[in-house]
Coordinates of N, CA, C and O in Angstrom, one line a residue:
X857 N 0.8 -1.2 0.0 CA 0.0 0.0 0.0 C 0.9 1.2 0.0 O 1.7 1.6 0.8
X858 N 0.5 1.8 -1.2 CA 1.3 3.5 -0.5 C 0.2 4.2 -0.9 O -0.7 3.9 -1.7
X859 N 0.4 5.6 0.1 CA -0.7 6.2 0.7 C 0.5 8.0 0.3 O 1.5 8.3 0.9
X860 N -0.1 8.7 -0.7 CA 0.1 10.0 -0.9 C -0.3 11.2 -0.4 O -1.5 10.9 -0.3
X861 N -0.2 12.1 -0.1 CA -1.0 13.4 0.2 C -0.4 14.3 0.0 O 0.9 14.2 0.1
X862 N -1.1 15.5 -0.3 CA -0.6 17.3 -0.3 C -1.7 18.0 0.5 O -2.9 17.7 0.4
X863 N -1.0 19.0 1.3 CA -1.6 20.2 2.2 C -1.9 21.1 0.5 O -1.3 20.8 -0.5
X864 N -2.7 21.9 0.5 CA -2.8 23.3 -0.6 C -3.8 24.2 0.4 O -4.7 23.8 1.1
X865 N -3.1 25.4 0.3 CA -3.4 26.6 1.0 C -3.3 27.8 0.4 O -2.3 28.4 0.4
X866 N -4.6 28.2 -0.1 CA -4.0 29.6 -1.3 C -3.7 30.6 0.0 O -3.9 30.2 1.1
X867 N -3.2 31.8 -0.5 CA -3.0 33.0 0.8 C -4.4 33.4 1.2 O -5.3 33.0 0.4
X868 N -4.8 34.0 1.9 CA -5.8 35.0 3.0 C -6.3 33.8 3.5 O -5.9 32.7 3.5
X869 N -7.4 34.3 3.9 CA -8.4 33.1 4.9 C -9.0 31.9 4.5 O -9.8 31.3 5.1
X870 N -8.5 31.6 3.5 CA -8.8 30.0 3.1 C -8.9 29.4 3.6 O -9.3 30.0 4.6
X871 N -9.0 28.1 3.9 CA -8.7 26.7 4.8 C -7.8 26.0 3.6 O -7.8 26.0 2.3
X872 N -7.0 25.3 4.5 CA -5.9 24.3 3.9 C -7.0 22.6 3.4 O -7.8 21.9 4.1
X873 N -6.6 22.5 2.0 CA -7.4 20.8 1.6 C -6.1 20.3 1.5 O -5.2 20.6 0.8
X874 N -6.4 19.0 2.8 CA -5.7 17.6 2.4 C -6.8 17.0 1.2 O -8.0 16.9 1.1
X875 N -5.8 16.5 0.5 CA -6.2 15.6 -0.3 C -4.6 14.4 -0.6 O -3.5 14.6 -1.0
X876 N -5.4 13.0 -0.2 CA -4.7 12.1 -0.4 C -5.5 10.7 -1.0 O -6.7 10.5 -0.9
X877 N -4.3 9.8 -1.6 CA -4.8 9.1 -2.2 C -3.5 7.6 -1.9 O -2.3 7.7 -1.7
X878 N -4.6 6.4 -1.9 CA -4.1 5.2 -1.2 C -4.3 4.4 -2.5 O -5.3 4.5 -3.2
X879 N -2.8 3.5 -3.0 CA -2.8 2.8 -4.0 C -2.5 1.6 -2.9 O -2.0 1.6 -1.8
X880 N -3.3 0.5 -3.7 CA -3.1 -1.2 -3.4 C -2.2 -1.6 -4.0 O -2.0 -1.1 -5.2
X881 N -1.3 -2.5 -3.6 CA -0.1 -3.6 -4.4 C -1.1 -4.8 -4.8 O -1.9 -5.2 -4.0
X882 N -0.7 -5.3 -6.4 CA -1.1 -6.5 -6.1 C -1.4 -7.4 -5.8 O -2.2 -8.2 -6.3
X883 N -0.3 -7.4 -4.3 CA -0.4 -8.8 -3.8 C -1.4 -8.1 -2.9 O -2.3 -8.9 -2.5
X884 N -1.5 -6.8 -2.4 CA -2.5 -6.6 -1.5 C -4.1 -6.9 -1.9 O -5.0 -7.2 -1.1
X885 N -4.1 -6.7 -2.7 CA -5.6 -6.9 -3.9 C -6.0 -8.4 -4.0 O -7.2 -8.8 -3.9
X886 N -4.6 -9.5 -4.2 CA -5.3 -10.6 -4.3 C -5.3 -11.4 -3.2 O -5.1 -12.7 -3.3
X887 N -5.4 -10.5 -1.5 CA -5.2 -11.5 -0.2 C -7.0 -10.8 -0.3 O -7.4 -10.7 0.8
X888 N -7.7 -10.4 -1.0 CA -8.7 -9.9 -0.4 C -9.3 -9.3 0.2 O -10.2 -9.7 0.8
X889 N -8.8 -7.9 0.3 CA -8.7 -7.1 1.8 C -9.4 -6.1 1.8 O -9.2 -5.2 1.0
X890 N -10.6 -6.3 3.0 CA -11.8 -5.8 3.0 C -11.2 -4.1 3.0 O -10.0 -3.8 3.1
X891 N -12.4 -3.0 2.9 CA -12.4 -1.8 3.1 C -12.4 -1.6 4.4 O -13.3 -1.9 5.2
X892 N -10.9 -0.5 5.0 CA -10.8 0.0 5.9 C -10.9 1.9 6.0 O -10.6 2.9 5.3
X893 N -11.5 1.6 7.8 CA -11.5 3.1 8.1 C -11.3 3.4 9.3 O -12.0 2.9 10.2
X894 N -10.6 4.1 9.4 CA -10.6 4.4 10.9 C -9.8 6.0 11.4 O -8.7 6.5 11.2
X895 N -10.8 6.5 12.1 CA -10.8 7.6 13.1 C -9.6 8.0 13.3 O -8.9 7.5 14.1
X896 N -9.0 9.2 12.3 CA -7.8 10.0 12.0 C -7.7 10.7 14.0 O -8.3 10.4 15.1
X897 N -6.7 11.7 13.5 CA -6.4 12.6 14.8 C -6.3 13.8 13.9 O -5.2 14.3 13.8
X898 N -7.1 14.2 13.3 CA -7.4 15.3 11.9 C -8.7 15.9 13.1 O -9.5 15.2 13.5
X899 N -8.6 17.0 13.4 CA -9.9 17.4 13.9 C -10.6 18.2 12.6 O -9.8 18.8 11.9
X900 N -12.0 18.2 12.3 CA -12.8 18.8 11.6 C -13.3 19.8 11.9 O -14.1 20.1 12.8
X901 N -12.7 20.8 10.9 CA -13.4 22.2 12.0 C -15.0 22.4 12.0 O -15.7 21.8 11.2
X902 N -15.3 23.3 12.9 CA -16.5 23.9 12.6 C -17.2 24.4 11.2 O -16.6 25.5 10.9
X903 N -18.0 24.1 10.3 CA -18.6 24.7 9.2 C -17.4 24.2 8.7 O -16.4 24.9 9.0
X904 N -17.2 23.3 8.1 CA -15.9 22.3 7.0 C -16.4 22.8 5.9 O -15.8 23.7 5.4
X905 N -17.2 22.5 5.6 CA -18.3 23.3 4.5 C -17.7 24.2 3.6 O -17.5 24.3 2.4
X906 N -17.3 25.3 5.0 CA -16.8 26.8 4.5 C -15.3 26.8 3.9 O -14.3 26.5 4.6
X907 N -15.3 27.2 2.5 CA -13.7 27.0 2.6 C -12.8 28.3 2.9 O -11.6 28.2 2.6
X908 N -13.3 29.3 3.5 CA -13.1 30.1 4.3 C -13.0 30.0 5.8 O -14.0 29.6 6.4
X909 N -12.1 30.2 6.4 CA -12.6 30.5 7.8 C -11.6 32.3 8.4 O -10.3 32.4 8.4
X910 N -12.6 33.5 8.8 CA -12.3 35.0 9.2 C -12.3 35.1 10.2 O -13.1 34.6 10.9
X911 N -10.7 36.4 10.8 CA -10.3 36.2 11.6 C -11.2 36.5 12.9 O -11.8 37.6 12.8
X912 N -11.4 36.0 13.6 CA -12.5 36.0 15.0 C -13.5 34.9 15.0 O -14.4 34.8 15.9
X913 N -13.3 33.8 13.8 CA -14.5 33.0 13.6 C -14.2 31.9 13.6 O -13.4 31.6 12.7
X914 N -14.7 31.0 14.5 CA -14.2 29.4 14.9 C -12.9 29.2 15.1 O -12.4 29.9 16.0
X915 N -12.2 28.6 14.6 CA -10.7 28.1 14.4 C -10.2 29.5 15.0 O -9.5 29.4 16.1
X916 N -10.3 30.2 14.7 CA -9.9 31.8 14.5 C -9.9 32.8 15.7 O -9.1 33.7 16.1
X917 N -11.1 32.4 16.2 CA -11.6 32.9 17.5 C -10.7 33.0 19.2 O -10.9 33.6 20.3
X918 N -9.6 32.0 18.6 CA -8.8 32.1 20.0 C -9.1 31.4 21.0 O -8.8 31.6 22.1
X919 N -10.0 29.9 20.4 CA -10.6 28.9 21.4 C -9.7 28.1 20.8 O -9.3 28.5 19.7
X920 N -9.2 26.8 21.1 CA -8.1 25.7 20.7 C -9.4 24.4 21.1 O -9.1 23.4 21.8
X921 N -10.2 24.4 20.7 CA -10.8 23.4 21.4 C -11.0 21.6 20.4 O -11.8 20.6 20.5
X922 N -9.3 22.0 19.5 CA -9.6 20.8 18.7 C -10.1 19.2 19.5 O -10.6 18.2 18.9
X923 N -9.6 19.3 20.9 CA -9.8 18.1 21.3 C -11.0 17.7 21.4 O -11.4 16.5 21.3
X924 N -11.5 18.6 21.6 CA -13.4 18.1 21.6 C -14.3 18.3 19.7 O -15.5 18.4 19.5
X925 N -13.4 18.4 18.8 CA -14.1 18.8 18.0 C -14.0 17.0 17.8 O -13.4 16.2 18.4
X926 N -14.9 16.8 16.7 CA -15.0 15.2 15.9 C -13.4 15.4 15.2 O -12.8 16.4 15.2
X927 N -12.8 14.1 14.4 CA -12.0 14.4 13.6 C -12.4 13.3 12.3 O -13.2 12.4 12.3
X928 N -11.4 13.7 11.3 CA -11.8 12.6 10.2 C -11.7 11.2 10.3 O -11.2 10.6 11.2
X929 N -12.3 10.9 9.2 CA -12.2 9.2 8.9 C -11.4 8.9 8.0 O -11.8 9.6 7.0
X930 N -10.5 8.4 7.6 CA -9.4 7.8 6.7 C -9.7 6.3 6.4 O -10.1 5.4 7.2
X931 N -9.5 6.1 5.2 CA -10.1 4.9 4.4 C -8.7 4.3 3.4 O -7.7 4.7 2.9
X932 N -9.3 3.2 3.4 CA -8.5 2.4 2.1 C -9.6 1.6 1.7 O -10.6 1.4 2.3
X933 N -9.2 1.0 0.3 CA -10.3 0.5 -0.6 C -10.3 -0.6 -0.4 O -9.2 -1.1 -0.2
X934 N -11.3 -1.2 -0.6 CA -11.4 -3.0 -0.8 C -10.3 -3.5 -1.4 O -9.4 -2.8 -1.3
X935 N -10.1 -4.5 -2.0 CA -9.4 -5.4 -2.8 C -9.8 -5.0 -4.2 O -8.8 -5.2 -4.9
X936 N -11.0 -4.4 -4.9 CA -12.4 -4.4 -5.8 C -11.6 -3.0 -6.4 O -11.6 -2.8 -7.6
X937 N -11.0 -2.0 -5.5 CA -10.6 -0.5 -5.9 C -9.2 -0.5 -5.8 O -8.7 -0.9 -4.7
X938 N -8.1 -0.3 -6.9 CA -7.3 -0.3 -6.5 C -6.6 1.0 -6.0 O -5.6 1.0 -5.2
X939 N -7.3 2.2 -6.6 CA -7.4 3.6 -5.7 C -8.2 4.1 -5.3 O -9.3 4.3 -5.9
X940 N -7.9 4.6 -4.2 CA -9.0 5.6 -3.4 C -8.7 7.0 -2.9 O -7.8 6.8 -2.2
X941 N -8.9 7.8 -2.9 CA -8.8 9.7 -3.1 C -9.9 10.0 -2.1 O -11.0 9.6 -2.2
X942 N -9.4 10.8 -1.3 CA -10.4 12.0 -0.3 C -9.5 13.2 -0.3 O -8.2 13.3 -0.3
X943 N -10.6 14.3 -0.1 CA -10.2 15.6 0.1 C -10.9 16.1 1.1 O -12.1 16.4 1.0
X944 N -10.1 16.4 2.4 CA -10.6 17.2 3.3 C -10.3 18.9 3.9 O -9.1 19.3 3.7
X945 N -11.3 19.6 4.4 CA -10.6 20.7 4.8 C -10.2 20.5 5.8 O -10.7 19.7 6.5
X946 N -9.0 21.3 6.4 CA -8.3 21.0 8.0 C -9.0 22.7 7.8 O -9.5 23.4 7.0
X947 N -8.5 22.7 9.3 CA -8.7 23.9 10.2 C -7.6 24.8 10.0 O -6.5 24.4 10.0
X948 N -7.8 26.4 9.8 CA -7.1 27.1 9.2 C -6.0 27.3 10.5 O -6.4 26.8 11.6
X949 N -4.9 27.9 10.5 CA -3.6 27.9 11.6 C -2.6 28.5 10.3 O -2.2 28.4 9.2
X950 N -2.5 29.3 11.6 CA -1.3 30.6 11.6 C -0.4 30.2 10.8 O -0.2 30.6 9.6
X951 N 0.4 29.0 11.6 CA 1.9 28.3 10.9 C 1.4 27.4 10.1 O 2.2 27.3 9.2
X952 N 0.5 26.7 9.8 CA 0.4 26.5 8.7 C 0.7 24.8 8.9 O 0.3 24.0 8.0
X953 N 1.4 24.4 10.2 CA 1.8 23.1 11.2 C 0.5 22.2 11.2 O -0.5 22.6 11.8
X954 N 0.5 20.9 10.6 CA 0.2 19.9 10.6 C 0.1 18.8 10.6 O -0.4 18.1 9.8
X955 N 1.2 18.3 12.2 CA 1.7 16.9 12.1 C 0.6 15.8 12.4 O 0.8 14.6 12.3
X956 N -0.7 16.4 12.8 CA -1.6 15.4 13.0 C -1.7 14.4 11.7 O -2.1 13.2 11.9
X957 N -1.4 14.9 10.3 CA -1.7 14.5 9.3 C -0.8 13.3 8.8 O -1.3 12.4 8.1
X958 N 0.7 13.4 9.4 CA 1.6 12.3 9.2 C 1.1 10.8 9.9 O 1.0 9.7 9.4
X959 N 0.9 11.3 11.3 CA 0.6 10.6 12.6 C 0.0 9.7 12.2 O 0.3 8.5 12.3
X960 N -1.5 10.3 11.5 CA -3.1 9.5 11.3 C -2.5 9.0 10.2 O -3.2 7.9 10.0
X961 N -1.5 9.1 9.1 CA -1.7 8.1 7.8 C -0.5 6.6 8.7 O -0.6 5.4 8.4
X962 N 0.2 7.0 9.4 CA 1.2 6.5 10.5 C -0.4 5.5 10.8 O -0.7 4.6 9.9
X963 N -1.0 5.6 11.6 CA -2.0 4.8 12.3 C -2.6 3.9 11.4 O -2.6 2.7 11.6
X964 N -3.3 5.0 9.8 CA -3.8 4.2 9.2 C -3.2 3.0 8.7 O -3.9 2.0 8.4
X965 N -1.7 3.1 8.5 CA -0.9 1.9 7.5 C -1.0 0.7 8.8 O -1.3 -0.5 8.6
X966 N -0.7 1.4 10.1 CA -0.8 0.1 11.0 C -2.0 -0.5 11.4 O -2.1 -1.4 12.2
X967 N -3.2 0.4 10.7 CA -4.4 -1.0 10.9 C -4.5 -1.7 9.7 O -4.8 -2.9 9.7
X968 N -4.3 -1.1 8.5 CA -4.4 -2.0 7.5 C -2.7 -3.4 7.5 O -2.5 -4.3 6.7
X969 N -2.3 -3.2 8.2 CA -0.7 -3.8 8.2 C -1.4 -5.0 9.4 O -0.6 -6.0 9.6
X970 N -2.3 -4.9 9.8 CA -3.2 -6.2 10.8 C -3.8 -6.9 9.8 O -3.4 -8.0 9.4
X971 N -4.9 -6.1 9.4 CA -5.8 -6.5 8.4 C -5.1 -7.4 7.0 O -5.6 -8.4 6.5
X972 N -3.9 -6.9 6.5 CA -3.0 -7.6 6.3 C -2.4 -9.1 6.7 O -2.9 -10.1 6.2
X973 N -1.6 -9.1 7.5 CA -1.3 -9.7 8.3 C -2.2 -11.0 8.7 O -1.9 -12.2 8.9
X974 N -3.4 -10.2 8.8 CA -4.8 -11.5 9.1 C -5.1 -11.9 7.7 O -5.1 -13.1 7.5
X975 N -5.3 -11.3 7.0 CA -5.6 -12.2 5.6 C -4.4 -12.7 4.7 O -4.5 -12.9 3.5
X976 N -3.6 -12.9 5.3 CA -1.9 -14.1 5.0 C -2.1 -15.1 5.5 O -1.7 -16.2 5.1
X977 N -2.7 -14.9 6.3 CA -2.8 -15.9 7.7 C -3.5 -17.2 7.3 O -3.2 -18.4 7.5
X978 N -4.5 -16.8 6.5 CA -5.5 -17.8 5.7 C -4.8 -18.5 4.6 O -4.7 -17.9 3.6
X979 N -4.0 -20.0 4.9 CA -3.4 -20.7 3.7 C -4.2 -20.7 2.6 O -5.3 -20.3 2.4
X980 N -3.6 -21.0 1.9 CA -4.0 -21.7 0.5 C -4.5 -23.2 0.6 O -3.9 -23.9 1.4
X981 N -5.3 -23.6 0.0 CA -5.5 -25.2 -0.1 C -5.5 -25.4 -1.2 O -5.8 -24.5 -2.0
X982 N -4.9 -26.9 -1.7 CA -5.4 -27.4 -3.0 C -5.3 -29.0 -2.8 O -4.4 -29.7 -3.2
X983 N -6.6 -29.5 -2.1 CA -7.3 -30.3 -1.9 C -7.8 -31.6 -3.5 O -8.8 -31.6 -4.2
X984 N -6.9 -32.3 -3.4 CA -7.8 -33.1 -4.5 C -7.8 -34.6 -4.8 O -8.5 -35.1 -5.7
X985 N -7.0 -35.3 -3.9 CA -7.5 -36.7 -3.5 C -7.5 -37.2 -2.0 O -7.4 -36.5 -1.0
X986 N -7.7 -38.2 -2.0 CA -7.9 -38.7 -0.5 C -7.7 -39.8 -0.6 O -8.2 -40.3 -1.6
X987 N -6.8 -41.0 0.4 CA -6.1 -42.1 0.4 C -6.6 -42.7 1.7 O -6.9 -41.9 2.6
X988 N -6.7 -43.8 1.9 CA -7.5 -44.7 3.0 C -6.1 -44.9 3.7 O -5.1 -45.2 3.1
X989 N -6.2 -44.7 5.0 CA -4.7 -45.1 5.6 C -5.1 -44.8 6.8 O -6.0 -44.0 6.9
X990 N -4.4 -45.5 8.1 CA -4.4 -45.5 9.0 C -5.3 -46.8 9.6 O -5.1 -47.9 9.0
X991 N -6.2 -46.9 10.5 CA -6.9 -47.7 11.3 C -8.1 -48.7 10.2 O -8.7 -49.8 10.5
X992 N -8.2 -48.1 9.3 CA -9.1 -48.8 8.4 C -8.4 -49.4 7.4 O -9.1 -50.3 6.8
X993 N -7.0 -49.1 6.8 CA -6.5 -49.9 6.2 C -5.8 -51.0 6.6 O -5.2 -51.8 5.9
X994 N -6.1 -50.9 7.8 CA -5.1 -52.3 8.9 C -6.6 -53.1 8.9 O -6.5 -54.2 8.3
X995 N -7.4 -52.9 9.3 CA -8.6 -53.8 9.3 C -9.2 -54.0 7.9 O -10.0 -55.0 7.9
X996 N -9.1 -53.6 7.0 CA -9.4 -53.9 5.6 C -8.6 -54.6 4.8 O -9.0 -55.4 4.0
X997 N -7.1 -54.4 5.1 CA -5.8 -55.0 4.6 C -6.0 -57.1 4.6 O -5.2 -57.7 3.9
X998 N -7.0 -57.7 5.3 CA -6.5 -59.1 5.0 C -7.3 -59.4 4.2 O -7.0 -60.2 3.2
X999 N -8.8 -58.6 4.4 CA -9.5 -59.2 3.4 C -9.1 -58.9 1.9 O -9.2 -59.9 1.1
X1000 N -8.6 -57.9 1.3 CA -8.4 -57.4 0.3 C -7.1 -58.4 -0.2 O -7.0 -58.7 -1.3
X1001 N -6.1 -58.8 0.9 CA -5.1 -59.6 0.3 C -5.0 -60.1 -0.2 O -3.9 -60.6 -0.4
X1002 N -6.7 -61.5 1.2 CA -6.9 -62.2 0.7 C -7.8 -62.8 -0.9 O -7.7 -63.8 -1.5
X1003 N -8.5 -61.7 -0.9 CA -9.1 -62.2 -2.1 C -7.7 -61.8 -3.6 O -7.4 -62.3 -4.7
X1004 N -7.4 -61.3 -3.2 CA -6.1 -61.0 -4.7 C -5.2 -62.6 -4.5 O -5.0 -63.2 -5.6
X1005 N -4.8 -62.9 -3.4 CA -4.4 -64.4 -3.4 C -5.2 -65.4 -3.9 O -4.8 -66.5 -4.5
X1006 N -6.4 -65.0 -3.6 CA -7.3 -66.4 -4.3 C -7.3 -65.7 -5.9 O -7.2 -66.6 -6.7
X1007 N -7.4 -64.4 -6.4 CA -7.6 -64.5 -7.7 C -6.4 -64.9 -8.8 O -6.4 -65.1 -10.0
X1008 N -5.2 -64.8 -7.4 CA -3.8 -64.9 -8.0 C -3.6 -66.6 -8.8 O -3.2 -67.0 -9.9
X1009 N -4.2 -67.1 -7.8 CA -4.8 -69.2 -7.8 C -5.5 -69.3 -8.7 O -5.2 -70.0 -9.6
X1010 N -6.7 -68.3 -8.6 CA -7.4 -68.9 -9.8 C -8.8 -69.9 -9.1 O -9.5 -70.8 -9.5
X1011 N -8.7 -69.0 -7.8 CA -10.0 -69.9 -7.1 C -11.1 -68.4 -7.1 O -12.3 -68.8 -7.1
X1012 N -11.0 -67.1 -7.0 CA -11.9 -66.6 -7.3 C -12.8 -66.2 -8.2 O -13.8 -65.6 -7.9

């Protein structure tokens, strides 16, 4: 799996869009590997909507309250997609600083690197005869001898 992304932030009050995009390997495609998602450390600002945010208004306002905001969801595609692309807005900031974004693709690779891991797990079979052996071939073994002995004679 590799997993891309770019910050874009035109100048004034914009909001910065992540947009990234997760390619499958091959081999990852043909272990079967369901669609994952899971709960970034990306907080969602207030009105995401807006691709503005002015100075005094949410993000802006001088409240830090990312910890209670919701944050994104980050995905990878089934087996079925071999790419998958989202575009989110982050929350506008001064510096422009967004290590939550490394962190959460950090997280994401290590649940799909389970999910991985669990679908290897599942051998391969290739099942295609079956041989009589053990406890029933020891109790089946005289009579079978014996009749090949008698047909060997010429008495069966």
């Amino acid at each position: 799996m590799r997993i891309t992304w770019k910050i874009e932030k035109k100048r004034g009050n914009l909001r910065p869009v992540l947009t990234y995009t997760v390619t499958l390997e091959d081999f990852e495609r043909q272990l079967a590997t369901p669609p994952l998602s899971i709960t970034s450390l990306i907080p969602e600002p207030p009105e995401s909507w807006q691709e503005h945010c002015w100075p005094g208004q949410h993000e802006r306002a001088g409240q830090d309250d990312a910890g209670e905001r919701p944050c994104y969801q980050l995905s990878i595609p089934s087996h079925k997609g071999r790419h998958g692309s989202q575009s989110l807005r982050l929350p506008w900031r001064e510096d422009n600083s967004y290590p939550e974004v490394e962190a959460s693709f950090r997280l994401l690779r290590e649940a799909f690197a389970s999910e991985l891991e669990r679908a290897g797990a599942s051998r391969p079979m290739h099942e295609n005869s079956l041989e009589l052996g053990g406890t029933a071939l020891r109790s089946v073994a005289p009579a079978i001898l014996g009749q090949r002995f008698l047909e060997a004679v010429g008495k069966a």
